[in-house]
Structure formats: structure tokens, C-alpha cells
Amino acid sequence: MPLNKQYIIGVDGGGTKTRAVIGTKCGEVLAVVEGAGANIKSTPPTEVQQQIMKLLTELLQKVGITRKEVSTIFLCMAGGDRQVDFVRWHHWMDLFFSSESCKVHVTNDAVAALTSGTFAHEGLVIIAGTGSIVYCVQKNNHVSRVGGWGYLFGDEGSGYYIGQEALRAIAQHYDAFGRDGDALTEAILKKLGLKDPTEMITVIYEHAQARALIASIVQTVLQLAEQGHETAKDIIERATTYLAQLLLTMFQKEPQVKSFPIVTCGGLFESSYFANCFQRKLQQATIDNRLIQPEVPPVIGAFIKGLISEGVHITESLQQIVKESWMSKNKM
């Protein structure tokens, strides 16, 4: 067996952060690195390119190997399946690895989330993180998506949506009542390090990563909802209603996937309050599919896709190796 080309890299690049792992064809995860988001539609492409080159260089240095020893890189990037971005990512990877030394695969970041739950090529996933989308891959490689239109005219039910709704509620409350000690206003001003709602305009509109900043407000909204704050509860109710509607639209579009288990992925589903609210919405919509909460993050889904692309059979024992080696590296 040759010593070179025995390593696989998986990359998960979302709107808030990018993670990359490298591992062996036996499923052992060797190292992980993390950096800023890699959404070309919200971050200048030159910055994204510099970021990914830096991450990959750091990743290879961690395990002490050269670029020529990498067999495959599987990139699951925000918008990676759009033709213009698909071509751009391939060009960047060819510059880094050279097309002769490494096989490059590029797809949407939803694929990483899906595979992190199924450890397989096909399945159905709903993502509620900075953005939102329902994404489905069937055995014939037919791909369907609902949502995922981005924060300017989509991403309903996402972290960005919740943060935006909270800011809108604060602005409307201020217009009507001024500063009267509303808990939502006070909590979010504290989160942003502000003293008055009028300061939000400068801080948010002039922020280099305004989308990520707005999405970060979601944890404060969830905490208030758990405490019974009515406005916060209403925002979460609306968000989960939107997400359930995305699923219903997918089932109308692709009736054959109505029985698929649903992988739930994204930071919002890590909140038990949000997850419980979402499950209630599914019940109300008579959606009784089994829900899969992944044991590993999407970046491991990207790594699994790399293994599959190499023809590696994803057995239960290999899955266990992946999970255990990931947990080991994640604790370091």
C-alpha cells in the first residue's frame, strides 16, 4: 500500500463558523480546526478564500502531513451547490492541492448535516442554525430543497430570524412606550453591551458581521421564553411554525419522502425548549416521522461523505470508530 494519498478531509462551512477535520480511510479522526464562517454571500470571497487556506494549512500541520498525502477533500459549504460558487470552490482547492493530487467534492452544507445523522448518502434534514433549510437526498441522487434562500428574503425560523424579530419587537416597544424596563429590551441591550435601543442602529448596521451578530441574540430570546416572557415565547412559536411549514412544503413537493426519518440539525435544536416547541408544531401538522438528533457534528458528516466518495463501506464498526475518535479529539 502506498504511503501517500491515505487521508480524507471533511469541511463544514456555514454562516457562523467553519470546521475542518482530517482522518484516515479506516474512519479515525486525527485532527480538527475551526474558523469563521464561509458563506460567500455574506463574507467577501477573498476573505473566505484566505480563511479556508489558513484552516487547511493548520489542519495539515497538526497531523504533520503534506498536501500530496490527501486523497480526497469533501467540502460542504453554504451555497456550495450553486454553480458559480461550486466552480469557485473547485478553483480554490485546485490552487491549494493541485487537481492531480487530491479529488475535490463540493456541495451544500446541508449535506454534512444530513450525513451526520444518517451516516449514509440519502435522507432528509431540517436545519435551524444561523439560517434554515429542509434538504433531501434520495437514492437516485435526486436532491430537493425548501427554504435556504438566505437572510435577505428567507431563512424563516432560523437564528437570524429570531434575532431580527426580537430587535424589531424592541424597536416597536420603544416607539410606543420608551424605556419602561421591558425584560426583552434590557436583556438584549445587555447582550449587545448597549445602554439605549437607539444605539442598536450604529452597532448593528456598522458591524462587519451583522448577520452573525443578529443571530447571536437567539440564546437570550430562548432564555426569556423559558422564563415565560410572552414576546419571546411568541417569537419562538412563530419560528417553529415556519420550520414545520418548510417540512410540509417538502412533503407536498416530494410525497415519496413522507416516511423518511428527519435529521434535526443546527444550534437551535440544542435548546430543549426550542426542540419541544418544534415537536408540538409537528404534532399539530400531523407529522409523525422519527426524529434523528445526530451524535456527531456536521463536519463529521462531511468526513463521512469523503469516505463514501472513496468507496468505503460505512459499517457499524466504522461508525463507532468515527464517533469514538471524534469524541477523543473533541475533548482535547
mmCIF file of C-alpha atoms in Angstrom:
data_model
loop_
_atom_site.group_PDB
_atom_site.id
_atom_site.type_symbol
_atom_site.label_atom_id
_atom_site.label_comp_id
_atom_site.label_asym_id
_atom_site.label_seq_id
_atom_site.Cartn_x
_atom_site.Cartn_y
_atom_site.Cartn_z
ATOM 1 C CA MET A 1 0.000 0.000 0.000
ATOM 2 C CA PRO A 2 1.495 3.378 -0.961
ATOM 3 C CA LEU A 3 2.199 5.774 1.854
ATOM 4 C CA ASN A 4 0.695 8.783 0.110
ATOM 5 C CA LYS A 5 -2.934 9.721 -0.527
ATOM 6 C CA GLN A 6 -4.322 7.955 2.511
ATOM 7 C CA TYR A 7 -6.048 10.877 4.225
ATOM 8 C CA ILE A 8 -9.504 12.414 3.826
ATOM 9 C CA ILE A 9 -10.532 15.938 4.780
ATOM 10 C CA GLY A 10 -14.111 16.962 5.540
ATOM 11 C CA VAL A 11 -15.121 20.615 5.732
ATOM 12 C CA ASP A 12 -18.380 22.099 7.019
ATOM 13 C CA GLY A 13 -18.685 25.794 6.235
ATOM 14 C CA GLY A 14 -21.767 27.619 7.467
ATOM 15 C CA GLY A 15 -22.720 31.214 8.030
ATOM 16 C CA THR A 16 -21.204 31.491 11.505
ATOM 17 C CA LYS A 17 -18.259 29.106 11.613
ATOM 18 C CA THR A 18 -16.222 26.684 9.540
ATOM 19 C CA ARG A 19 -14.856 23.382 10.788
ATOM 20 C CA ALA A 20 -12.452 21.001 9.084
ATOM 21 C CA VAL A 21 -11.347 17.507 10.110
ATOM 22 C CA ILE A 22 -8.797 15.110 8.699
ATOM 23 C CA GLY A 23 -8.854 11.374 9.150
ATOM 24 C CA THR A 24 -7.899 8.010 7.712
ATOM 25 C CA LYS A 25 -9.804 5.726 5.368
ATOM 26 C CA CYS A 26 -10.345 3.463 8.368
ATOM 27 C CA GLY A 27 -12.574 6.143 9.905
ATOM 28 C CA GLU A 28 -10.175 7.506 12.528
ATOM 29 C CA VAL A 29 -10.473 11.265 13.019
ATOM 30 C CA LEU A 30 -6.991 12.671 13.570
ATOM 31 C CA ALA A 31 -7.432 16.428 13.984
ATOM 32 C CA VAL A 32 -9.962 19.254 13.841
ATOM 33 C CA VAL A 33 -9.652 23.015 13.288
ATOM 34 C CA GLU A 34 -12.232 25.789 13.435
ATOM 35 C CA GLY A 35 -12.542 29.277 11.997
ATOM 36 C CA ALA A 36 -15.003 31.963 10.936
ATOM 37 C CA GLY A 37 -17.988 31.444 8.662
ATOM 38 C CA ALA A 38 -17.504 30.679 4.963
ATOM 39 C CA ASN A 39 -20.703 31.909 3.339
ATOM 40 C CA ILE A 40 -19.586 33.720 0.198
ATOM 41 C CA LYS A 41 -22.894 35.583 0.079
ATOM 42 C CA SER A 42 -22.316 37.267 3.459
ATOM 43 C CA THR A 43 -18.495 37.450 3.555
ATOM 44 C CA PRO A 44 -16.251 38.792 0.756
ATOM 45 C CA PRO A 45 -14.945 35.862 -1.361
ATOM 46 C CA THR A 46 -11.318 36.901 -0.897
ATOM 47 C CA GLU A 47 -11.749 36.686 2.875
ATOM 48 C CA VAL A 48 -13.391 33.280 2.591
ATOM 49 C CA GLN A 49 -10.572 32.009 0.381
ATOM 50 C CA GLN A 50 -7.897 33.240 2.793
ATOM 51 C CA GLN A 51 -9.789 31.714 5.706
ATOM 52 C CA ILE A 52 -10.094 28.267 4.139
ATOM 53 C CA MET A 53 -6.467 28.208 3.002
ATOM 54 C CA LYS A 54 -5.382 29.095 6.535
ATOM 55 C CA LEU A 55 -7.596 26.387 8.067
ATOM 56 C CA LEU A 56 -6.370 23.689 5.703
ATOM 57 C CA THR A 57 -2.741 24.631 6.281
ATOM 58 C CA GLU A 58 -3.265 24.477 10.045
ATOM 59 C CA LEU A 59 -5.042 21.132 9.726
ATOM 60 C CA LEU A 60 -2.203 19.530 7.771
ATOM 61 C CA GLN A 61 0.373 20.927 10.173
ATOM 62 C CA LYS A 62 -1.495 19.374 13.101
ATOM 63 C CA VAL A 63 -1.014 15.875 11.721
ATOM 64 C CA GLY A 64 2.340 16.538 10.086
ATOM 65 C CA ILE A 65 1.489 15.561 6.529
ATOM 66 C CA THR A 66 1.840 17.216 3.127
ATOM 67 C CA ARG A 67 -0.861 18.201 0.684
ATOM 68 C CA LYS A 68 0.125 15.328 -1.603
ATOM 69 C CA GLU A 69 -0.893 12.805 1.064
ATOM 70 C CA VAL A 70 -4.547 13.884 0.966
ATOM 71 C CA SER A 71 -6.673 11.627 -1.223
ATOM 72 C CA THR A 72 -10.000 13.459 -1.022
ATOM 73 C CA ILE A 73 -11.422 16.690 0.340
ATOM 74 C CA PHE A 74 -15.191 16.893 0.726
ATOM 75 C CA LEU A 75 -16.435 20.435 1.211
ATOM 76 C CA CYS A 76 -19.983 21.027 2.435
ATOM 77 C CA MET A 77 -20.289 24.782 2.167
ATOM 78 C CA ALA A 78 -23.114 27.295 2.493
ATOM 79 C CA GLY A 79 -24.363 27.668 -1.068
ATOM 80 C CA GLY A 80 -21.748 25.228 -2.343
ATOM 81 C CA ASP A 81 -24.192 23.626 -4.775
ATOM 82 C CA ARG A 82 -24.826 26.902 -6.634
ATOM 83 C CA GLN A 83 -22.936 26.671 -9.912
ATOM 84 C CA VAL A 84 -20.969 29.901 -9.554
ATOM 85 C CA ASP A 85 -19.817 29.003 -6.030
ATOM 86 C CA PHE A 86 -19.261 25.352 -6.962
ATOM 87 C CA VAL A 87 -16.815 26.431 -9.663
ATOM 88 C CA ARG A 88 -15.125 28.918 -7.342
ATOM 89 C CA TRP A 89 -14.541 26.350 -4.588
ATOM 90 C CA HIS A 90 -13.099 23.859 -7.070
ATOM 91 C CA HIS A 91 -10.725 26.516 -8.372
ATOM 92 C CA TRP A 92 -9.543 27.394 -4.862
ATOM 93 C CA MET A 93 -8.957 23.740 -3.969
ATOM 94 C CA ASP A 94 -7.094 23.112 -7.215
ATOM 95 C CA LEU A 95 -4.814 26.006 -6.293
ATOM 96 C CA PHE A 96 -4.214 24.534 -2.847
ATOM 97 C CA PHE A 97 -3.828 20.839 -3.663
ATOM 98 C CA SER A 98 -3.409 20.726 -7.466
ATOM 99 C CA SER A 99 -6.071 18.720 -9.260
ATOM 100 C CA GLU A 100 -3.746 15.775 -9.798
ATOM 101 C CA SER A 101 -3.069 15.113 -6.128
ATOM 102 C CA CYS A 102 -6.484 15.362 -4.467
ATOM 103 C CA LYS A 103 -10.065 14.620 -5.505
ATOM 104 C CA VAL A 104 -12.275 17.624 -4.722
ATOM 105 C CA HIS A 105 -16.002 17.370 -3.962
ATOM 106 C CA VAL A 106 -18.162 20.426 -3.246
ATOM 107 C CA THR A 107 -21.794 20.507 -2.156
ATOM 108 C CA ASN A 108 -24.237 22.325 0.125
ATOM 109 C CA ASP A 109 -23.558 22.434 3.869
ATOM 110 C CA ALA A 110 -26.945 20.785 4.408
ATOM 111 C CA VAL A 111 -25.390 17.550 3.117
ATOM 112 C CA ALA A 112 -22.942 17.496 6.032
ATOM 113 C CA ALA A 113 -25.799 17.974 8.485
ATOM 114 C CA LEU A 114 -27.821 15.214 6.829
ATOM 115 C CA THR A 115 -24.974 12.701 6.803
ATOM 116 C CA SER A 116 -24.051 13.455 10.423
ATOM 117 C CA GLY A 117 -27.402 11.919 11.350
ATOM 118 C CA THR A 118 -27.753 9.124 8.798
ATOM 119 C CA PHE A 119 -24.119 8.120 8.074
ATOM 120 C CA ALA A 120 -25.500 7.479 4.600
ATOM 121 C CA HIS A 121 -25.909 9.192 1.252
ATOM 122 C CA GLU A 122 -29.676 9.632 1.305
ATOM 123 C CA GLY A 123 -32.073 11.147 3.829
ATOM 124 C CA LEU A 124 -33.994 14.217 4.966
ATOM 125 C CA VAL A 125 -32.686 17.005 7.181
ATOM 126 C CA ILE A 126 -34.091 20.206 8.635
ATOM 127 C CA ILE A 127 -31.537 22.776 9.719
ATOM 128 C CA ALA A 128 -32.208 25.662 12.092
ATOM 129 C CA GLY A 129 -28.980 27.490 12.800
ATOM 130 C CA THR A 130 -27.957 30.929 11.600
ATOM 131 C CA GLY A 131 -30.081 30.080 8.543
ATOM 132 C CA SER A 132 -32.759 27.472 7.846
ATOM 133 C CA ILE A 133 -33.464 24.875 5.168
ATOM 134 C CA VAL A 134 -35.092 21.488 4.551
ATOM 135 C CA TYR A 135 -32.888 19.345 2.319
ATOM 136 C CA CYS A 136 -33.495 15.868 0.938
ATOM 137 C CA VAL A 137 -31.338 13.409 -0.998
ATOM 138 C CA GLN A 138 -32.946 10.279 -2.428
ATOM 139 C CA LYS A 139 -31.358 7.027 -3.584
ATOM 140 C CA ASN A 140 -31.405 8.071 -7.232
ATOM 141 C CA ASN A 141 -29.309 11.111 -6.175
ATOM 142 C CA HIS A 142 -32.332 13.360 -6.675
ATOM 143 C CA VAL A 143 -31.898 16.454 -4.486
ATOM 144 C CA SER A 144 -34.767 18.630 -3.253
ATOM 145 C CA ARG A 145 -34.645 21.684 -1.055
ATOM 146 C CA VAL A 146 -37.154 24.009 0.571
ATOM 147 C CA GLY A 147 -36.007 27.264 2.127
ATOM 148 C CA GLY A 148 -32.362 28.207 2.296
ATOM 149 C CA TRP A 149 -32.955 31.479 0.443
ATOM 150 C CA GLY A 150 -30.713 33.455 2.772
ATOM 151 C CA TYR A 151 -31.296 36.156 5.325
ATOM 152 C CA LEU A 152 -32.435 38.942 2.969
ATOM 153 C CA PHE A 153 -35.612 37.172 1.829
ATOM 154 C CA GLY A 154 -35.633 33.762 3.508
ATOM 155 C CA ASP A 155 -34.245 31.815 6.483
ATOM 156 C CA GLU A 156 -37.618 31.754 8.245
ATOM 157 C CA GLY A 157 -37.427 30.097 11.646
ATOM 158 C CA SER A 158 -33.649 30.476 11.870
ATOM 159 C CA GLY A 159 -31.441 32.062 14.492
ATOM 160 C CA TYR A 160 -31.209 35.144 12.316
ATOM 161 C CA TYR A 161 -34.997 35.294 12.003
ATOM 162 C CA ILE A 162 -35.438 35.051 15.784
ATOM 163 C CA GLY A 163 -32.812 37.717 16.440
ATOM 164 C CA GLN A 164 -34.334 40.014 13.855
ATOM 165 C CA GLU A 165 -37.831 39.557 15.288
ATOM 166 C CA ALA A 166 -36.515 40.358 18.771
ATOM 167 C CA LEU A 167 -34.833 43.552 17.553
ATOM 168 C CA ARG A 168 -37.994 44.538 15.725
ATOM 169 C CA ALA A 169 -40.039 43.984 18.900
ATOM 170 C CA ILE A 170 -37.627 46.164 20.874
ATOM 171 C CA ALA A 171 -37.839 48.968 18.304
ATOM 172 C CA GLN A 172 -41.645 48.849 18.237
ATOM 173 C CA HIS A 173 -41.863 48.767 22.023
ATOM 174 C CA TYR A 174 -39.511 51.741 22.283
ATOM 175 C CA ASP A 175 -41.532 53.734 19.746
ATOM 176 C CA ALA A 176 -44.728 53.135 21.728
ATOM 177 C CA PHE A 177 -43.550 53.226 25.335
ATOM 178 C CA GLY A 178 -39.963 54.446 25.512
ATOM 179 C CA ARG A 179 -37.731 52.921 28.168
ATOM 180 C CA ASP A 180 -40.068 51.304 30.685
ATOM 181 C CA GLY A 181 -37.925 48.360 31.751
ATOM 182 C CA ASP A 182 -39.216 45.672 29.378
ATOM 183 C CA ALA A 183 -37.283 42.460 30.090
ATOM 184 C CA LEU A 184 -36.631 41.660 26.417
ATOM 185 C CA THR A 185 -35.197 45.118 25.791
ATOM 186 C CA GLU A 186 -32.999 45.058 28.869
ATOM 187 C CA ALA A 187 -31.672 41.556 28.255
ATOM 188 C CA ILE A 188 -30.724 42.187 24.632
ATOM 189 C CA LEU A 189 -29.203 45.576 25.322
ATOM 190 C CA LYS A 190 -27.053 43.865 27.945
ATOM 191 C CA LYS A 191 -26.136 41.159 25.439
ATOM 192 C CA LEU A 192 -25.039 43.799 22.927
ATOM 193 C CA GLY A 193 -23.320 45.982 25.533
ATOM 194 C CA LEU A 194 -25.655 48.927 24.942
ATOM 195 C CA LYS A 195 -27.500 51.359 27.192
ATOM 196 C CA ASP A 196 -30.312 52.520 24.922
ATOM 197 C CA PRO A 197 -32.252 50.987 21.996
ATOM 198 C CA THR A 198 -31.286 53.882 19.716
ATOM 199 C CA GLU A 199 -27.674 52.672 19.914
ATOM 200 C CA MET A 200 -28.661 49.469 18.092
ATOM 201 C CA ILE A 201 -28.668 51.243 14.735
ATOM 202 C CA THR A 202 -24.990 52.154 14.789
ATOM 203 C CA VAL A 203 -23.770 48.923 16.364
ATOM 204 C CA ILE A 204 -25.685 46.584 14.063
ATOM 205 C CA TYR A 205 -25.652 48.450 10.759
ATOM 206 C CA GLU A 206 -21.932 49.169 11.022
ATOM 207 C CA HIS A 207 -20.943 45.702 12.275
ATOM 208 C CA ALA A 208 -18.682 43.720 9.927
ATOM 209 C CA GLN A 209 -20.721 40.544 10.530
ATOM 210 C CA ALA A 210 -24.180 41.949 11.240
ATOM 211 C CA ARG A 211 -25.934 38.713 10.264
ATOM 212 C CA ALA A 212 -23.963 36.664 12.788
ATOM 213 C CA LEU A 213 -24.428 39.349 15.455
ATOM 214 C CA ILE A 214 -28.199 39.353 14.998
ATOM 215 C CA ALA A 215 -28.302 35.545 15.061
ATOM 216 C CA SER A 216 -26.343 35.504 18.340
ATOM 217 C CA ILE A 217 -29.300 37.159 20.072
ATOM 218 C CA VAL A 218 -31.254 33.912 19.825
ATOM 219 C CA GLN A 219 -29.872 32.472 23.067
ATOM 220 C CA THR A 220 -31.153 35.475 25.022
ATOM 221 C CA VAL A 221 -34.580 35.120 23.415
ATOM 222 C CA LEU A 222 -34.686 31.409 24.258
ATOM 223 C CA GLN A 223 -33.758 32.071 27.883
ATOM 224 C CA LEU A 224 -36.555 34.621 28.212
ATOM 225 C CA ALA A 225 -39.037 32.282 26.523
ATOM 226 C CA GLU A 226 -38.153 29.562 29.031
ATOM 227 C CA GLN A 227 -38.848 32.087 31.804
ATOM 228 C CA GLY A 228 -42.282 32.796 30.364
ATOM 229 C CA HIS A 229 -41.713 36.150 28.655
ATOM 230 C CA GLU A 230 -44.695 36.455 26.301
ATOM 231 C CA THR A 231 -42.988 38.279 23.432
ATOM 232 C CA ALA A 232 -40.062 35.854 23.460
ATOM 233 C CA LYS A 233 -42.444 32.887 23.546
ATOM 234 C CA ASP A 234 -44.396 34.294 20.605
ATOM 235 C CA ILE A 235 -41.212 34.683 18.558
ATOM 236 C CA ILE A 236 -40.201 31.059 19.176
ATOM 237 C CA GLU A 237 -43.729 29.904 18.372
ATOM 238 C CA ARG A 238 -43.633 31.696 15.030
ATOM 239 C CA ALA A 239 -40.159 30.369 14.251
ATOM 240 C CA THR A 240 -41.116 26.738 14.852
ATOM 241 C CA THR A 241 -44.343 27.201 12.882
ATOM 242 C CA TYR A 242 -42.269 28.332 9.890
ATOM 243 C CA LEU A 243 -39.984 25.304 10.211
ATOM 244 C CA ALA A 244 -42.923 22.888 10.319
ATOM 245 C CA GLN A 245 -44.291 24.605 7.202
ATOM 246 C CA LEU A 246 -40.986 24.023 5.397
ATOM 247 C CA LEU A 247 -41.383 20.301 6.048
ATOM 248 C CA LEU A 248 -44.982 20.309 4.853
ATOM 249 C CA THR A 249 -43.891 22.021 1.656
ATOM 250 C CA MET A 250 -41.213 19.369 1.133
ATOM 251 C CA PHE A 251 -43.784 16.587 1.559
ATOM 252 C CA GLN A 252 -46.100 18.284 -0.949
ATOM 253 C CA LYS A 253 -43.202 18.621 -3.369
ATOM 254 C CA GLU A 254 -41.794 15.105 -2.805
ATOM 255 C CA PRO A 255 -44.614 12.848 -1.480
ATOM 256 C CA GLN A 256 -42.349 9.790 -1.596
ATOM 257 C CA VAL A 257 -40.231 11.098 1.310
ATOM 258 C CA LYS A 258 -43.132 11.453 3.768
ATOM 259 C CA SER A 259 -41.943 8.340 5.637
ATOM 260 C CA PHE A 260 -38.268 9.395 5.852
ATOM 261 C CA PRO A 261 -36.778 9.907 9.315
ATOM 262 C CA ILE A 262 -35.983 13.595 9.845
ATOM 263 C CA VAL A 263 -32.493 14.632 10.929
ATOM 264 C CA THR A 264 -32.688 17.777 13.062
ATOM 265 C CA CYS A 265 -29.540 19.865 12.985
ATOM 266 C CA GLY A 266 -28.370 23.351 13.917
ATOM 267 C CA GLY A 267 -27.820 25.273 17.109
ATOM 268 C CA LEU A 268 -31.495 25.943 17.788
ATOM 269 C CA PHE A 269 -32.257 22.247 18.206
ATOM 270 C CA GLU A 270 -29.704 22.102 21.022
ATOM 271 C CA SER A 271 -32.239 24.035 23.102
ATOM 272 C CA SER A 272 -34.730 21.669 24.736
ATOM 273 C CA TYR A 273 -37.284 24.484 24.846
ATOM 274 C CA PHE A 274 -36.987 25.063 21.096
ATOM 275 C CA ALA A 275 -36.927 21.336 20.286
ATOM 276 C CA ASN A 276 -40.055 20.696 22.376
ATOM 277 C CA CYS A 277 -41.867 23.602 20.758
ATOM 278 C CA PHE A 278 -40.910 22.283 17.323
ATOM 279 C CA GLN A 279 -42.194 18.797 18.167
ATOM 280 C CA ARG A 280 -45.535 20.291 19.199
ATOM 281 C CA LYS A 281 -45.765 22.029 15.840
ATOM 282 C CA LEU A 282 -45.071 18.726 14.082
ATOM 283 C CA GLN A 283 -47.843 17.044 16.042
ATOM 284 C CA GLN A 284 -50.248 19.838 15.143
ATOM 285 C CA ALA A 285 -49.293 19.378 11.491
ATOM 286 C CA THR A 286 -49.728 15.570 11.839
ATOM 287 C CA ILE A 287 -46.072 14.981 11.012
ATOM 288 C CA ASP A 288 -45.101 11.866 12.973
ATOM 289 C CA ASN A 289 -41.761 10.987 11.323
ATOM 290 C CA ARG A 290 -38.998 9.670 13.552
ATOM 291 C CA LEU A 291 -36.575 12.447 14.506
ATOM 292 C CA ILE A 292 -32.830 11.807 14.481
ATOM 293 C CA GLN A 293 -30.612 14.011 16.609
ATOM 294 C CA PRO A 294 -27.034 13.492 15.376
ATOM 295 C CA GLU A 295 -24.397 12.219 17.804
ATOM 296 C CA VAL A 296 -21.666 13.970 15.827
ATOM 297 C CA PRO A 297 -21.445 17.467 14.287
ATOM 298 C CA PRO A 298 -21.919 18.235 10.583
ATOM 299 C CA VAL A 299 -18.168 18.346 9.944
ATOM 300 C CA ILE A 300 -18.095 14.615 10.654
ATOM 301 C CA GLY A 301 -20.894 14.250 8.129
ATOM 302 C CA ALA A 302 -18.579 15.887 5.586
ATOM 303 C CA PHE A 303 -15.836 13.433 6.549
ATOM 304 C CA ILE A 304 -18.259 10.506 6.121
ATOM 305 C CA LYS A 305 -19.181 11.818 2.673
ATOM 306 C CA GLY A 306 -15.475 11.785 1.865
ATOM 307 C CA LEU A 307 -15.258 8.156 2.931
ATOM 308 C CA ILE A 308 -18.313 7.242 0.856
ATOM 309 C CA SER A 309 -16.837 9.003 -2.174
ATOM 310 C CA GLU A 310 -13.753 6.793 -1.770
ATOM 311 C CA GLY A 311 -15.925 3.679 -1.896
ATOM 312 C CA VAL A 312 -15.558 2.939 1.828
ATOM 313 C CA HIS A 313 -18.445 0.854 3.198
ATOM 314 C CA ILE A 314 -19.904 2.585 6.257
ATOM 315 C CA THR A 315 -20.329 -0.362 8.623
ATOM 316 C CA GLU A 316 -21.481 -0.122 12.238
ATOM 317 C CA SER A 317 -17.933 -0.778 13.414
ATOM 318 C CA LEU A 318 -16.589 2.036 11.238
ATOM 319 C CA GLN A 319 -19.281 4.368 12.567
ATOM 320 C CA GLN A 320 -18.122 3.532 16.082
ATOM 321 C CA ILE A 321 -14.503 4.282 15.189
ATOM 322 C CA VAL A 322 -15.548 7.651 13.767
ATOM 323 C CA LYS A 323 -17.631 8.558 16.828
ATOM 324 C CA GLU A 324 -15.032 7.467 19.383
ATOM 325 C CA SER A 325 -12.113 9.143 17.611
ATOM 326 C CA TRP A 326 -14.146 12.343 17.218
ATOM 327 C CA MET A 327 -15.034 12.379 20.894
ATOM 328 C CA SER A 328 -11.407 11.816 21.773
ATOM 329 C CA LYS A 329 -10.216 14.735 19.637
ATOM 330 C CA ASN A 330 -13.076 16.973 20.741
ATOM 331 C CA LYS A 331 -12.118 16.585 24.406
ATOM 332 C CA MET A 332 -8.530 17.666 23.796
#
